[in-house]
Coordinates of C-alpha atoms in Angstrom, one line a residue:
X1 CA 0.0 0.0 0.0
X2 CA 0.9 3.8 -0.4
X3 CA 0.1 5.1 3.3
X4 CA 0.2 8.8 4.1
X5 CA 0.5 9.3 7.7
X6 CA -0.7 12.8 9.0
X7 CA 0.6 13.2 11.9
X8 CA -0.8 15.4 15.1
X9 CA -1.3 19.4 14.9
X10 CA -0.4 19.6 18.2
X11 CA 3.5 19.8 18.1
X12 CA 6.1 18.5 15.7
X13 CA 7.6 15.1 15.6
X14 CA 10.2 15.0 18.6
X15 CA 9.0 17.9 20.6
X16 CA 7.2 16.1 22.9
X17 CA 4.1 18.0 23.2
X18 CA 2.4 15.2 21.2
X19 CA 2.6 12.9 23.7
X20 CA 2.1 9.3 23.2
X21 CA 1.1 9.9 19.5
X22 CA 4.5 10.6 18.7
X23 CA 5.9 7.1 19.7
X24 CA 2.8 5.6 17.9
X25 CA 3.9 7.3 14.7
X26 CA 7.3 6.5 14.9
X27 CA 5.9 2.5 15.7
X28 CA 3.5 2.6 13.0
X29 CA 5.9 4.1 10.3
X30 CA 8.7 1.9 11.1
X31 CA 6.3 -1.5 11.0
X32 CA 4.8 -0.8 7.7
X33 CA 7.7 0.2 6.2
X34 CA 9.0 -3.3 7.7
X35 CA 6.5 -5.0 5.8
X36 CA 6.6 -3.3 2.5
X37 CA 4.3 -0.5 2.3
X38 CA 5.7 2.6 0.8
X39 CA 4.8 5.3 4.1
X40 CA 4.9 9.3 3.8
X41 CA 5.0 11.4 7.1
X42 CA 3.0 14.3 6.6
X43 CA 3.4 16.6 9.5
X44 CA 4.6 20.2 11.6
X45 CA 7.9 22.0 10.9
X46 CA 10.7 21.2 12.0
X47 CA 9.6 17.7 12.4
X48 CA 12.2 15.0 12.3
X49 CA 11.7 11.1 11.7
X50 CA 13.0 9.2 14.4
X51 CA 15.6 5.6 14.1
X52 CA 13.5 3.0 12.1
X53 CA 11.7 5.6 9.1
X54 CA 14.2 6.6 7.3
X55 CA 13.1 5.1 4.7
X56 CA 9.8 6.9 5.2
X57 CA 9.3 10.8 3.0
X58 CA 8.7 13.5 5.3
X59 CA 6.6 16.3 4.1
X60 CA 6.5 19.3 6.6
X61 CA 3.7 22.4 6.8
X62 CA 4.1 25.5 8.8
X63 CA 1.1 26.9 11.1
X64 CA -0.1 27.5 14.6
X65 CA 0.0 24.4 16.5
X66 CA -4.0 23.3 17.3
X67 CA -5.4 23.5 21.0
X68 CA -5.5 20.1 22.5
X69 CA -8.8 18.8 24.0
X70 CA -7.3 17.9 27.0
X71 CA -6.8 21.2 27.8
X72 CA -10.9 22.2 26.8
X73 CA -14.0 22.2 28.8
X74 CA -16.4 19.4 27.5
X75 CA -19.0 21.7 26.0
X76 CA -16.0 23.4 24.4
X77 CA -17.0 24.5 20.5
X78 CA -14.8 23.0 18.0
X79 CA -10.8 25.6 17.7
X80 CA -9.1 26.2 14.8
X81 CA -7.1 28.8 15.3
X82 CA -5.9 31.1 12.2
X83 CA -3.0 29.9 10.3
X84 CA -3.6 26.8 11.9
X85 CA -1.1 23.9 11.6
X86 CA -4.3 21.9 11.4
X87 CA -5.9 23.8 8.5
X88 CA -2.5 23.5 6.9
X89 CA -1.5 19.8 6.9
X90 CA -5.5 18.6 6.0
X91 CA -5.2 21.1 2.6
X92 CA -2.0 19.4 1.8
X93 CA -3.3 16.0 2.2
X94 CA -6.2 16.6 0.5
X95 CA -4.5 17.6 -2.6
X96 CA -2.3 14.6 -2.3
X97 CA -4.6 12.0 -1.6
X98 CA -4.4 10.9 -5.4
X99 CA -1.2 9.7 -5.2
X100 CA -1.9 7.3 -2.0
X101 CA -4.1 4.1 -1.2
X102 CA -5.3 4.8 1.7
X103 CA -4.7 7.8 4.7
X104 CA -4.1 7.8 8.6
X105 CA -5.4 10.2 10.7
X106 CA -3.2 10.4 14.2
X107 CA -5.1 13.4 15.4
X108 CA -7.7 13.8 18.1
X109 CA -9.3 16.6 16.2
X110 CA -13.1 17.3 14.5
X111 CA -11.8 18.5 11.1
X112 CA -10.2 15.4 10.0
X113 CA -13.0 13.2 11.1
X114 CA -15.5 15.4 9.2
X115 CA -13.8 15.0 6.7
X116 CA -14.3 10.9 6.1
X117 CA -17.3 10.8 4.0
X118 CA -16.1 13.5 2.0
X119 CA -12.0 12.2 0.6
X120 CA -11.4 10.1 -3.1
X121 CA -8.7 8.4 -0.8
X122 CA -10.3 6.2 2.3
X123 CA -9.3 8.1 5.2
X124 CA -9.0 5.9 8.6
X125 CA -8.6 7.1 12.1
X126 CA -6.6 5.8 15.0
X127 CA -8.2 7.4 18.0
X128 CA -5.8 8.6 20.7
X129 CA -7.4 9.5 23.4
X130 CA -10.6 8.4 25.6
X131 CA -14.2 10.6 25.7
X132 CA -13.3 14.6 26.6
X133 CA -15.3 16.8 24.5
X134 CA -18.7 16.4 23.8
X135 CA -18.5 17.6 20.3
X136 CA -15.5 14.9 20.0
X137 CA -17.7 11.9 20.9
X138 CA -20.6 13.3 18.5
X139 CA -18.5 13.4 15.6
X140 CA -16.7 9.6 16.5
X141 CA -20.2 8.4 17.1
X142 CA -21.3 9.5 13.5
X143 CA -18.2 7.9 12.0
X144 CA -19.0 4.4 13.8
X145 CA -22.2 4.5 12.0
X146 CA -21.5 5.6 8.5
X147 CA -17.7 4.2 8.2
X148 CA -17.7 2.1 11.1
X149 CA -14.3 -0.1 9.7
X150 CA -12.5 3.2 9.5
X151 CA -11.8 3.9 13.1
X152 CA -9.7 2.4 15.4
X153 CA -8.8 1.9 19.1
X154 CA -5.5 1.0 21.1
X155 CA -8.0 -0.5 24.3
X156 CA -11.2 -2.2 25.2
X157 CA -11.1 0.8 28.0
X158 CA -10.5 3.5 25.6
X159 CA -13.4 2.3 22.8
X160 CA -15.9 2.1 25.6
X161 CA -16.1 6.2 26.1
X162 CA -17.8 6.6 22.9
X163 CA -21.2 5.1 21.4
X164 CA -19.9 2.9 18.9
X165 CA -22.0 0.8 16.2
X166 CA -21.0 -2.1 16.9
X167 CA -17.8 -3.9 18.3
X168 CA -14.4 -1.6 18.2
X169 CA -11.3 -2.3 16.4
X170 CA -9.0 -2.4 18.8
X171 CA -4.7 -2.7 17.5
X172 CA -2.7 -2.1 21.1
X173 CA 0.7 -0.4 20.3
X174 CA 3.9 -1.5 19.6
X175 CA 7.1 -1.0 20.6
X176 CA 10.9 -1.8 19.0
X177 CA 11.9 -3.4 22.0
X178 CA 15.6 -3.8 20.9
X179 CA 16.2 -0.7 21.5
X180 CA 15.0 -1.0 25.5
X181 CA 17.1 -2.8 27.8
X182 CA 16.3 -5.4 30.2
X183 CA 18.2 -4.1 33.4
X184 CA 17.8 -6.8 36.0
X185 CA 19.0 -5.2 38.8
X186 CA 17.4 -1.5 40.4
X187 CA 18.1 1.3 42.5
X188 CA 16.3 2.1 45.4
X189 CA 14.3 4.6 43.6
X190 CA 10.8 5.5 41.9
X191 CA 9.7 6.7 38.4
X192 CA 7.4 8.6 36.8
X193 CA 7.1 9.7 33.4
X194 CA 4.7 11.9 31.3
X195 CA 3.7 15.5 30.3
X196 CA 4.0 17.7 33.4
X197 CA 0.2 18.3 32.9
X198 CA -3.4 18.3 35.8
X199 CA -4.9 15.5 34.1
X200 CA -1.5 12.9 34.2
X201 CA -1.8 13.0 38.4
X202 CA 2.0 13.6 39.1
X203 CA 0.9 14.8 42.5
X204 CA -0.6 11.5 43.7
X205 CA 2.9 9.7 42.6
X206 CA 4.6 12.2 44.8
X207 CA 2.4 12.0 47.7
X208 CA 3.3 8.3 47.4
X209 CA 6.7 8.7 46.9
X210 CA 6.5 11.1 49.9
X211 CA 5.1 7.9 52.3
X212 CA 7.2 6.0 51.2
X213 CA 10.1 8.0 51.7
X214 CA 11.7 7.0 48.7
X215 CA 13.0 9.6 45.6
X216 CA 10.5 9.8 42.5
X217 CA 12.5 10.2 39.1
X218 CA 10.3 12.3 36.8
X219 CA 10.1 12.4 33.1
X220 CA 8.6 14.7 30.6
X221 CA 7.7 17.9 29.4
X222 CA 6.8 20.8 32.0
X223 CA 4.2 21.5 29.8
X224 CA 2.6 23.4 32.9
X225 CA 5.0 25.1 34.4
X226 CA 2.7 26.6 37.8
X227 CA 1.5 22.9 37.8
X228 CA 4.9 21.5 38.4
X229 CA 5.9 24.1 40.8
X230 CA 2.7 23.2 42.9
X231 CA 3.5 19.2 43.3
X232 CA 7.3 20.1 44.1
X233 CA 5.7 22.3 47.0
X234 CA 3.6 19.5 48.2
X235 CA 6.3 17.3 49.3
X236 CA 9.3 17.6 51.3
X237 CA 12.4 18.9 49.6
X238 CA 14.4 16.3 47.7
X239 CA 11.5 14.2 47.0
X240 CA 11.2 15.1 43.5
X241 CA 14.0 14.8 41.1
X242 CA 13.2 16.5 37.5
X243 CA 15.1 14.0 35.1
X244 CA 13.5 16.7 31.4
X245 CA 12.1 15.0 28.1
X246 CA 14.9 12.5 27.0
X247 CA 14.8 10.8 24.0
X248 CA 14.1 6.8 24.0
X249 CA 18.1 5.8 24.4
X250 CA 18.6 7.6 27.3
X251 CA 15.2 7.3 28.8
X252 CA 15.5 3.9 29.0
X253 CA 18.4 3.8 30.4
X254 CA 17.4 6.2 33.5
X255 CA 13.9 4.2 33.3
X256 CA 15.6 0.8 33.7
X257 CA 17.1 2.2 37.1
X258 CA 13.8 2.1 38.6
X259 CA 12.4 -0.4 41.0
X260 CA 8.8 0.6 40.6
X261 CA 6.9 3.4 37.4
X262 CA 4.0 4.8 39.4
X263 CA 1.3 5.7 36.9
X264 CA -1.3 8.0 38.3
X265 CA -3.5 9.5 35.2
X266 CA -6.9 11.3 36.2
X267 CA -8.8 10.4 33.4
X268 CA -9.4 7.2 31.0
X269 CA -6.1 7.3 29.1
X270 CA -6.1 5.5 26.1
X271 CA -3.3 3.2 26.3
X272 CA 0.0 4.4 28.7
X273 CA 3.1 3.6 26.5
X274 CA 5.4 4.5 29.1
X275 CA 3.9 1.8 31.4
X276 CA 4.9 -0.6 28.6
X277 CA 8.5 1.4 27.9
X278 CA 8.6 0.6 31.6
X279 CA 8.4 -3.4 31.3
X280 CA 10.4 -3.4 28.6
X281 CA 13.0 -2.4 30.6
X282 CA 12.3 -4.6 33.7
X283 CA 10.9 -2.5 35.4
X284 CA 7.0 -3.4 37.2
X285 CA 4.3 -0.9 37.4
X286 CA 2.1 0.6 39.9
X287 CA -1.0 2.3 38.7
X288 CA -4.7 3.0 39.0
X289 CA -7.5 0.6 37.4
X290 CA -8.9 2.9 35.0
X291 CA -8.3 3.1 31.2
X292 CA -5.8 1.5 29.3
X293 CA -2.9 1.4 32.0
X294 CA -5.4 -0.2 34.0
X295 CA -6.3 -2.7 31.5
X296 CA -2.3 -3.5 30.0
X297 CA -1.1 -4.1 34.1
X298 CA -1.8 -7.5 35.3
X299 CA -1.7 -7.8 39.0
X300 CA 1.5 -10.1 39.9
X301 CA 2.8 -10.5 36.8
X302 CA 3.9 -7.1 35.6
X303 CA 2.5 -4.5 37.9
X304 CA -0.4 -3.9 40.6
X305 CA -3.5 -1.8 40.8
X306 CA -5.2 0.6 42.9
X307 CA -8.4 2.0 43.1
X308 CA -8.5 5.8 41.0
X309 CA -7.8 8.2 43.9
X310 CA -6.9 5.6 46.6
X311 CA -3.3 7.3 47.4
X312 CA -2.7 5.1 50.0
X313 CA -3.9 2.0 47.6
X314 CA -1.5 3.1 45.4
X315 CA 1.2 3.2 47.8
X316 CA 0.4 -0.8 48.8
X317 CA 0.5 -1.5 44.9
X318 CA 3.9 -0.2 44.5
X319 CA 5.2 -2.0 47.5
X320 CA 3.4 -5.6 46.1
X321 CA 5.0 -4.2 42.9
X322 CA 8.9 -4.1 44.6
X323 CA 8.6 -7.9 45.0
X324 CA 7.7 -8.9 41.3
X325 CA 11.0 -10.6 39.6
X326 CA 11.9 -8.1 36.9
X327 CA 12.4 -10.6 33.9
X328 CA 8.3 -11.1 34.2
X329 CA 7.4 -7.6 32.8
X330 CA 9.7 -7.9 30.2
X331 CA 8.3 -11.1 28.9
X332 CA 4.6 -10.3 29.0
X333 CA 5.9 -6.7 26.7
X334 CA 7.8 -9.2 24.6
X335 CA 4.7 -11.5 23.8
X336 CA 1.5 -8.3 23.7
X337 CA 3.6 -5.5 22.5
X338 CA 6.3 -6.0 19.5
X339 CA 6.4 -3.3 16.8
X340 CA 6.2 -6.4 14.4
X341 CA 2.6 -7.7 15.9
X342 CA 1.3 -3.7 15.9
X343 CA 2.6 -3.2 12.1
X344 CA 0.2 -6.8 11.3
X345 CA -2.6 -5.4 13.7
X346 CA -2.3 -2.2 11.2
X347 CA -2.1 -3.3 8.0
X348 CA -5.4 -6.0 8.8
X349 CA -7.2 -2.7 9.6
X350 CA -6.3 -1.0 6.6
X351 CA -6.8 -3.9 4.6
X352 CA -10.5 -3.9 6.1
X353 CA -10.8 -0.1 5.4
X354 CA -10.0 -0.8 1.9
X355 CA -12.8 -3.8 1.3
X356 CA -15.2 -1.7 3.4
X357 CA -18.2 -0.8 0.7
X358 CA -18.2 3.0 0.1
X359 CA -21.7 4.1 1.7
X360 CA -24.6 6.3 -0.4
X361 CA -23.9 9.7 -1.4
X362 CA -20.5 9.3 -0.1

C-alpha cells in the first residue's frame, strides 16, 4: 500500500508535546515500512523522523499548533485557530490524496474526522485518546455509523467512552523493543514519566513517593510550568528529582534504574506507553484501574492496581509491585507488544478499510 501518515497538529515530531502519538507514529511508520508499504509522514515544521523511518518521506507544513482537547472544557466549540497547523496539513493532504491508497489520521481533532465521507482516498482514524469533548464523541459516534471499519482503538477501556456501532477495532501499540534494555537489577528509587500536565496526576505519585520516603525520578515535558511548581511544593524537599524530556536511548536507560513506574493519570487514558517502555525495561508498574494502563497491568505479573484516587492503595500497589522478579514484565511486553505484531494489527485494519463498501452519497 501507499500510506500517508498525517501526523498530530499539536506539536512536531520530537518535541514532545504530542505525547504518546509521537511514539505511535514512529511504531507505526517503522512497522509498515517493515512490511513493504511505501509510508509518507505528513506533519509540523521542524519535524524530524526518528531511528526505524528513514526510509519513510517526510513532508512538513508550517502553522499554529492546534489547542489540544485535553486542555478544553467538554462543551467546548470545535478551535481552529488562524493559520492553523491543522488547516494546513489537511489542505496538503487533501490535494495529495491521489497519489496514496489509503490515509491515517493520528489526530484527536473534529476537522479530519468530518472530513471521512467527504476524501477520493479512504481516510481511517486511530483514535488517541478516551471521551473529553462532547463535540469529539458526537463526531466519532457519526463515524462508527456511516464508516464504522474506519476507526480504530489502542484499548477495550479507551473504545468504551464513545457510542460505537457495533464492536471496536481495537490494535494495542507497539514498541521496538531492541532498543529497551532489560536491566535486571534497580536502584532504590521511583519513576514517573509523562507530560507535566493536571490530568496525568503527578501529584498523587509524589504523595506516594513522599510515604514511602523514597525519591521519584520524573520524566517529561513541563508542559505546565505553575502545575509542576505546585507538586514540588507539596512534598518535602528532595523528594522530587526532575530527570526533562529525553529521547528513547537515554530514557531507558534512566527508566531501567527504577524499582517501581508509578502511573497515576486522572482520566481514561487510552493506552500508557510509558507503562509498557517501563516493562520493557524490567521495570514493574504501579497504577490505578482505569483506562488503558489499568487494562495492559496484570496484577502479579507485571505490575499492581489501585483504586482511582486511593493514594494510599497506590502506595500498597507499588510495594506488592517491589517484590515482582523483573524478567516477568519484560516477557509479558515481549509476547503483547512487539512493533512487528502492531505493524500486522495495522495493516489488517487497513486492509479492512479498503474492502469496506463505500456508503450512499459518499
Amino acid at each position: 500500500m501507499r500510506v500517508l501518515v498525517v501526523s498530530t497538529p499539536v506539536g512536531w515530531l520530537g518535541s514532545g508535546l504530542g505525547g504518546g502519538v509521537e511514539l505511535t507514529a514512529a511504531s507505526l511508520v517503522a512497522g509498515l515500512l517493515q512490511r513493504g508499504h511505501a509510508v509518507t509522514v505528513l506533519a509540523g515544521a521542524p519535524s524530524q523522523l526518528p531511528a526505524g523511518c528513514d526510509a519513510a518521506r517526510l513532508w512538513c507544513e508550517g502553522g499554529v499548533s492546534q489547542p489540544s482537547w485535553q486542555h478544553c472544557g467538554r462543551e467546548a466549540a470545535v478551535q481552529i485557530p488562524a493559520e492553523a497547523l491543522l488547516g494546513h496539513l489537511w489542505r496538503r493532504a487533501l490535494a495529495e490524496q491521489a497519489g496514496f491508497d489509503v490515509l491515517i489520521n493520528l489526530g484527536y481533532d473534529w476537522l479530519p474526522l468530518w472530513l471521512t465521507p467527504h476524501t477520493s482516498t479512504p481516510l481511517a482514524h486511530l483514535v488517541s485518546m478516551g471521551s473529553v469533548s462532547t463535540a469529539m464523541d458526537a463526531v466519532i459516534a457519526e463515524i462508527a455509523r456511516s464508516h464504522p471499519q474506519h476507526l480504530a482503538f489502542h484499548t477495550a477501556s479507551q473504545a468504551s467512552d464513545f457510542d460505537l456501532a457495533g464492536a471496536p477495532r481495537l490494535v494495542g501499540n507497539g514498541f521496538d523493543l531492541d532498543r529497551y534494555q532489560f536491566q535486571p537489577n534497580a536502584d532504590a528509587v521511583l519513576g514517573w514519566a509523562g507530560r507535566i500536565a493536571p490530568e496525568k496526576g503527578l501529584e498523587d505519585a509524589a504523595a506516594v513517593a513522599a510515604r514511602l520516603q523514597r525519591p521519584l525520578w520524573i520524566w517529561g515535558v513541563r508542559e505546565d510550568e505553575a502545575y509542576a511548581r505546585w507538586v514540588e511544593a507539596s512534598v518535602p524537599t528532595g523528594t522530587l528529582e526532575w530527570r526533562g524530556f529525553l529521547p528513547t536511548e537515554r530514557l531507558q536507560q534512566e527508566l531501567g534504574r527504577c524499582a517501581v513506574l508509578l502511573n497515576t493519570p486522572k482520566w481514561n487514558e487510552a493506552y500508557g506507553n510509558v507503562v509498557v517502555e517501563a516493562m520493557a525495561c524490567g521495570v514493574p508498574v504501579a497504577t490505578y484501574a482505569r483506562g488503558g494502563p489499568g487494562e495492559l497491568v496484570q496484577e502479579g505479573v507485571n505490575g499492581c492496581l489501585a483504586p482511582p484516587e486511593d493514594r494510599e492503595a497506590l502506595a500498597a500497589a507499588v510495594e506488592r509491585a517491589w517484590q515482582i522478579p523483573r524478567h516477568q514484565p519484560r516477557a509479558w511486553a515481549e509476547c503483547h507488544c512487539s512493533r512487528s505484531a502492531f505493524a500486522e494489527r495495522i495493516e489488517d485494519w487497513l486492509n479492512a478499510v479498503l474492502a469496506e463498501p463505500p456508503c450512499e452519497g459518499t
